Amino acid sequence: MNTNRRKRLSARIDPSLLAHIPPFSKLSTEQIGEILDHAVSRRYEPGVTIFEEGEYADRFYMLLDGYIRVVRISPQGERVIALHIPSGQLFGIAEAFGRDTYPAAAVTATEAVALSWATEFWSEFVVKYDGFATETYKVVGHRLEEMGTRVLELATQQVEQRVASALSRLINQVGHKVDRGIEINFPITRQDLSEITGTTSHTVSRMLSAWEKQGIIASKRKQITVLDSAQLTLLCEAN
DNA sequence: ACATTAATTATGT
DNA sequence: ACATAATTAATGT
């Protein structure tokens, strides 16, 4: 398999790449330079596990390109996709939760490029760089909030509403506009959707087929386009 | 209202 | 040609 083509290339990363993303946006060019000096850049193939749940959290990451999934394994051994993370966000930040192990696995949904730092630098970053802490905890807050509402959905709503909600979130967070509608930016299978919503791929398949006939979505293999987002939002609240 | 099973077909390398 | 993804129907809880 494709093994460690790890590169150290702090010098090759353009500081302006980080300058506009929230945790670093308030920092000077020199400060960003310092940060990059300690960073390791790495490219990942799609479907690769960056770190496992429960693993000792020796590094934290900033996703520069691509998408990653945050995946947990239930006690029954079932995969649950908790979250999708787009580029420009930190992940694997166990330190922010006061943990020393990762609470979930990170798997690439696409090809991806990420910077990473040894966790020793976390506390240093927090005290040394103004705005780093506040901005990252803002992101952490949003994620916790989202996972909270998802847990609520799982408990209360029916399957159709859950996959409709999941689709809505996906096109909002990781969707991109095309001529016919909005499509999800990375390959996604019915199996993936079922792991987001806690169903089976068959049930998802039947629903997507039905929605496709109604003209709400269009789909190919590993690819979904939402044509009528208004109708989709209606499905989220259907009784 | 949904999962499970199984059989069948479609699609990408 | 092969593996993986998607569909569909039938049956079960």
Short mmCIF file of C-alpha atoms (C1' of nucleotides) in Angstrom, two decimals:
data_model
loop_
_atom_site.label_atom_id
_atom_site.label_comp_id
_atom_site.label_asym_id
_atom_site.label_seq_id
_atom_site.Cartn_x
_atom_site.Cartn_y
_atom_site.Cartn_z
CA MET A 1 0.00 0.00 0.00
CA ASN A 2 0.93 3.64 -0.14
CA THR A 3 3.13 4.04 2.86
CA ASN A 4 4.81 6.97 4.47
CA ARG A 5 5.62 9.55 1.93
CA ARG A 6 5.83 12.01 4.76
CA LYS A 7 7.29 15.33 3.89
CA ARG A 8 8.66 18.02 6.08
CA LEU A 9 8.08 21.16 4.16
CA SER A 10 7.41 24.02 6.45
CA ALA A 11 9.31 26.22 4.04
CA ARG A 12 7.15 25.14 1.14
CA ILE A 13 3.87 26.04 2.78
CA ASP A 14 2.86 29.54 1.90
CA PRO A 15 2.00 31.48 5.08
CA SER A 16 -0.79 33.20 3.19
CA LEU A 17 -2.50 29.81 3.06
CA LEU A 18 -3.13 30.02 6.78
CA ALA A 19 -3.57 33.74 7.03
CA HIS A 20 -7.25 33.77 6.23
CA ILE A 21 -8.44 30.73 8.20
CA PRO A 22 -9.98 31.56 11.56
CA PRO A 23 -7.60 30.19 14.18
CA PHE A 24 -4.70 32.00 12.52
CA SER A 25 -6.40 35.00 10.98
CA LYS A 26 -5.46 37.37 13.77
CA LEU A 27 -1.79 36.48 13.71
CA SER A 28 1.14 38.25 12.12
CA THR A 29 3.09 36.75 9.26
CA GLU A 30 6.01 36.08 11.59
CA GLN A 31 3.80 34.24 14.04
CA ILE A 32 2.37 32.10 11.28
CA GLY A 33 5.91 31.40 10.21
CA GLU A 34 6.73 30.16 13.70
CA ILE A 35 3.72 27.91 13.67
CA LEU A 36 4.59 26.47 10.29
CA ASP A 37 8.11 25.72 11.48
CA HIS A 38 6.65 23.09 13.78
CA ALA A 39 4.13 21.73 11.32
CA VAL A 40 4.32 18.56 9.29
CA SER A 41 2.46 18.44 6.01
CA ARG A 42 1.09 15.22 4.67
CA ARG A 43 -1.11 14.07 1.82
CA TYR A 44 -3.62 11.26 2.23
CA GLU A 45 -5.40 9.00 -0.23
CA PRO A 46 -9.20 8.77 0.01
CA GLY A 47 -10.48 6.28 2.54
CA VAL A 48 -7.36 6.39 4.68
CA THR A 49 -7.56 6.43 8.47
CA ILE A 50 -5.53 9.32 9.83
CA PHE A 51 -5.98 8.24 13.43
CA GLU A 52 -8.13 5.72 15.27
CA GLU A 53 -10.64 6.19 18.05
CA GLY A 54 -9.03 5.75 21.44
CA GLU A 55 -5.53 6.15 20.05
CA TYR A 56 -3.13 8.26 22.06
CA ALA A 57 -3.51 11.79 20.75
CA ASP A 58 0.08 12.68 20.01
CA ARG A 59 -0.76 15.19 17.27
CA PHE A 60 -3.45 17.64 16.23
CA TYR A 61 -4.35 18.60 12.69
CA MET A 62 -5.41 21.36 10.34
CA LEU A 63 -7.13 20.22 7.16
CA LEU A 64 -5.85 22.23 4.21
CA ASP A 65 -7.60 20.42 1.39
CA GLY A 66 -10.22 17.74 0.99
CA TYR A 67 -12.75 16.31 3.42
CA ILE A 68 -12.51 14.00 6.37
CA ARG A 69 -15.12 12.00 8.26
CA VAL A 70 -15.25 11.71 12.00
CA VAL A 71 -16.15 8.09 12.64
CA ARG A 72 -17.12 6.34 15.84
CA ILE A 73 -17.69 2.66 16.42
CA SER A 74 -20.72 1.82 18.55
CA PRO A 75 -20.47 -0.83 21.29
CA GLN A 76 -22.27 -3.16 18.88
CA GLY A 77 -19.47 -2.64 16.42
CA GLU A 78 -21.42 -0.49 14.00
CA ARG A 79 -19.81 2.41 12.22
CA VAL A 80 -21.36 5.79 12.85
CA ILE A 81 -20.32 8.83 10.85
CA ALA A 82 -20.59 11.63 13.38
CA LEU A 83 -19.40 14.55 11.30
CA HIS A 84 -17.87 15.72 8.07
CA ILE A 85 -15.09 18.26 8.27
CA PRO A 86 -14.22 20.54 5.37
CA SER A 87 -10.85 22.11 4.68
CA GLY A 88 -9.81 25.05 6.84
CA GLN A 89 -10.78 23.40 10.11
CA LEU A 90 -8.84 21.89 12.94
CA PHE A 91 -9.46 18.27 13.84
CA GLY A 92 -8.02 15.68 16.15
CA ILE A 93 -7.88 18.34 18.82
CA ALA A 94 -8.34 16.04 21.79
CA GLU A 95 -6.57 18.64 23.88
CA ALA A 96 -9.47 21.04 23.44
CA PHE A 97 -11.67 18.50 25.21
CA GLY A 98 -9.12 17.88 27.92
CA ARG A 99 -8.43 14.37 26.66
CA ASP A 100 -5.26 12.55 25.81
CA THR A 101 -6.88 10.08 23.41
CA TYR A 102 -8.89 10.76 20.26
CA PRO A 103 -12.64 10.53 20.91
CA ALA A 104 -13.24 9.30 17.35
CA ALA A 105 -11.40 8.15 14.26
CA ALA A 106 -10.64 10.44 11.33
CA VAL A 107 -11.00 8.95 7.85
CA THR A 108 -10.41 10.79 4.61
CA ALA A 109 -13.50 11.10 2.42
CA THR A 110 -11.42 12.40 -0.45
CA GLU A 111 -7.82 12.98 -1.18
CA ALA A 112 -6.69 15.29 1.57
CA VAL A 113 -3.82 17.45 2.74
CA ALA A 114 -3.34 18.24 6.37
CA LEU A 115 -0.84 19.95 8.61
CA SER A 116 -0.18 18.48 11.99
CA TRP A 117 1.64 19.43 15.16
CA ALA A 118 2.79 17.51 18.18
CA THR A 119 0.28 18.06 20.99
CA GLU A 120 2.97 19.66 23.12
CA PHE A 121 2.44 22.75 21.01
CA TRP A 122 -1.26 23.00 21.78
CA SER A 123 -0.91 24.71 25.15
CA GLU A 124 1.83 26.90 23.73
CA PHE A 125 -0.40 28.00 20.86
CA VAL A 126 -3.25 28.74 23.22
CA VAL A 127 -1.27 31.07 25.46
CA LYS A 128 1.04 32.53 22.89
CA TYR A 129 -1.25 33.37 20.02
CA ASP A 130 -4.09 35.74 20.50
CA GLY A 131 -7.39 34.58 19.08
CA PHE A 132 -6.25 31.00 18.57
CA ALA A 133 -8.09 29.71 21.61
CA THR A 134 -11.27 31.73 21.17
CA GLU A 135 -11.59 30.86 17.51
CA THR A 136 -11.00 27.16 17.99
CA TYR A 137 -13.41 26.90 20.87
CA LYS A 138 -15.99 28.58 18.71
CA VAL A 139 -15.61 25.75 16.22
CA VAL A 140 -15.68 23.17 18.97
CA GLY A 141 -18.89 24.72 20.26
CA HIS A 142 -20.54 24.47 16.88
CA ARG A 143 -19.59 20.84 16.51
CA LEU A 144 -20.88 19.91 19.94
CA GLU A 145 -24.10 21.72 19.18
CA GLU A 146 -24.52 19.89 15.90
CA MET A 147 -23.81 16.51 17.41
CA GLY A 148 -26.32 17.31 20.12
CA THR A 149 -29.11 18.06 17.70
CA ARG A 150 -28.18 14.92 15.77
CA VAL A 151 -28.54 12.78 18.83
CA LEU A 152 -31.93 14.33 19.40
CA GLU A 153 -32.94 13.61 15.82
CA LEU A 154 -31.82 10.02 16.09
CA ALA A 155 -34.00 9.58 19.14
CA THR A 156 -37.12 11.39 18.03
CA GLN A 157 -37.47 11.57 14.26
CA GLN A 158 -38.34 8.87 11.79
CA VAL A 159 -35.90 7.55 9.28
CA GLU A 160 -37.19 9.57 6.34
CA GLN A 161 -36.83 12.81 8.24
CA ARG A 162 -33.39 11.83 9.45
CA VAL A 163 -31.93 11.17 6.03
CA ALA A 164 -33.63 14.30 4.73
CA SER A 165 -32.02 16.30 7.53
CA ALA A 166 -28.67 14.66 6.94
CA LEU A 167 -28.86 15.52 3.26
CA SER A 168 -29.80 19.10 4.07
CA ARG A 169 -26.84 19.50 6.37
CA LEU A 170 -24.52 17.97 3.83
CA ILE A 171 -25.50 20.32 1.05
CA ASN A 172 -25.30 23.27 3.40
CA GLN A 173 -21.94 22.43 4.87
CA VAL A 174 -20.14 20.58 2.11
CA GLY A 175 -22.31 21.21 -0.92
CA HIS A 176 -21.42 23.14 -3.98
CA LYS A 177 -23.64 24.84 -6.52
CA VAL A 178 -24.01 23.33 -9.95
CA ASP A 179 -26.32 24.27 -12.79
CA ARG A 180 -29.14 21.91 -11.79
CA GLY A 181 -28.92 22.32 -8.04
CA ILE A 182 -26.50 21.66 -5.22
CA GLU A 183 -24.32 18.60 -5.09
CA ILE A 184 -22.20 17.05 -2.39
CA ASN A 185 -18.55 17.82 -2.88
CA PHE A 186 -17.24 14.32 -2.44
CA PRO A 187 -18.24 10.76 -3.29
CA ILE A 188 -20.88 9.49 -0.92
CA THR A 189 -22.55 6.09 -0.95
CA ARG A 190 -25.93 5.02 0.40
CA GLN A 191 -23.97 3.04 2.93
CA ASP A 192 -22.32 6.28 4.08
CA LEU A 193 -25.68 7.99 4.41
CA SER A 194 -27.00 5.05 6.37
CA GLU A 195 -24.06 5.35 8.75
CA ILE A 196 -24.86 9.00 9.24
CA THR A 197 -28.53 8.41 9.91
CA GLY A 198 -28.43 5.08 11.67
CA THR A 199 -30.28 3.06 9.07
CA THR A 200 -29.45 0.52 6.42
CA SER A 201 -28.17 1.27 2.96
CA HIS A 202 -31.28 -0.42 1.54
CA THR A 203 -33.65 1.94 3.25
CA VAL A 204 -31.60 4.89 2.09
CA SER A 205 -31.57 3.50 -1.41
CA ARG A 206 -35.35 3.18 -1.52
CA MET A 207 -35.84 6.72 -0.28
CA LEU A 208 -33.38 8.26 -2.69
CA SER A 209 -35.07 6.39 -5.52
CA ALA A 210 -38.44 7.75 -4.44
CA TRP A 211 -37.11 11.29 -4.13
CA GLU A 212 -35.47 10.99 -7.50
CA LYS A 213 -38.82 10.11 -9.08
CA GLN A 214 -40.32 13.17 -7.43
CA GLY A 215 -37.56 15.32 -8.89
CA ILE A 216 -36.19 16.34 -5.50
CA ILE A 217 -32.76 14.88 -6.10
CA ALA A 218 -30.64 13.34 -8.83
CA SER A 219 -28.06 10.71 -8.12
CA LYS A 220 -25.41 8.62 -9.70
CA ARG A 221 -23.18 6.10 -8.06
CA LYS A 222 -21.44 7.79 -5.13
CA GLN A 223 -22.89 11.14 -6.05
CA ILE A 224 -26.00 13.03 -5.00
CA THR A 225 -27.40 16.32 -6.28
CA VAL A 226 -30.24 18.10 -4.54
CA LEU A 227 -32.47 19.76 -7.13
CA ASP A 228 -35.26 21.03 -4.90
CA SER A 229 -33.93 22.00 -1.50
CA ALA A 230 -37.29 23.50 -0.52
CA GLN A 231 -39.02 20.15 -0.91
CA LEU A 232 -36.20 18.52 1.00
CA THR A 233 -36.66 20.86 3.95
CA LEU A 234 -40.32 19.95 3.95
CA LEU A 235 -39.40 16.30 4.31
CA CYS A 236 -37.33 17.13 7.37
CA GLU A 237 -40.40 18.26 9.24
CA ALA A 238 -42.99 15.89 7.84
CA ASN A 239 -45.27 14.25 10.35
"C1'" DA B 1 -42.29 1.58 10.53
"C1'" DC B 2 -38.52 -0.31 9.88
"C1'" DA B 3 -34.55 -4.30 9.48
"C1'" DT B 4 -32.94 -8.40 7.30
"C1'" DT B 5 -32.15 -11.53 3.75
"C1'" DA B 6 -31.28 -12.64 -0.58
"C1'" DA B 7 -31.24 -12.27 -5.42
"C1'" DT B 8 -30.31 -9.21 -9.38
"C1'" DT B 9 -28.44 -5.49 -11.83
"C1'" DA B 10 -25.49 -1.58 -12.67
"C1'" DT B 11 -21.06 0.70 -12.61
"C1'" DG B 12 -16.17 1.76 -12.28
"C1'" DT B 13 -11.25 -0.05 -12.79
"C1'" DA C 1 -13.38 -9.90 -15.67
"C1'" DC C 2 -13.78 -8.53 -11.20
"C1'" DA C 3 -15.15 -5.96 -7.13
"C1'" DT C 4 -18.02 -2.70 -5.27
"C1'" DA C 5 -22.38 -0.08 -5.30
"C1'" DA C 6 -27.23 0.18 -5.97
"C1'" DT C 7 -31.93 -1.63 -6.65
"C1'" DT C 8 -35.79 -4.40 -5.66
"C1'" DA C 9 -38.88 -7.76 -3.64
"C1'" DA C 10 -40.02 -10.78 -0.03
"C1'" DT C 11 -40.17 -11.79 4.72
"C1'" DG C 12 -39.56 -10.78 9.61
"C1'" DT C 13 -39.99 -8.00 14.14
#
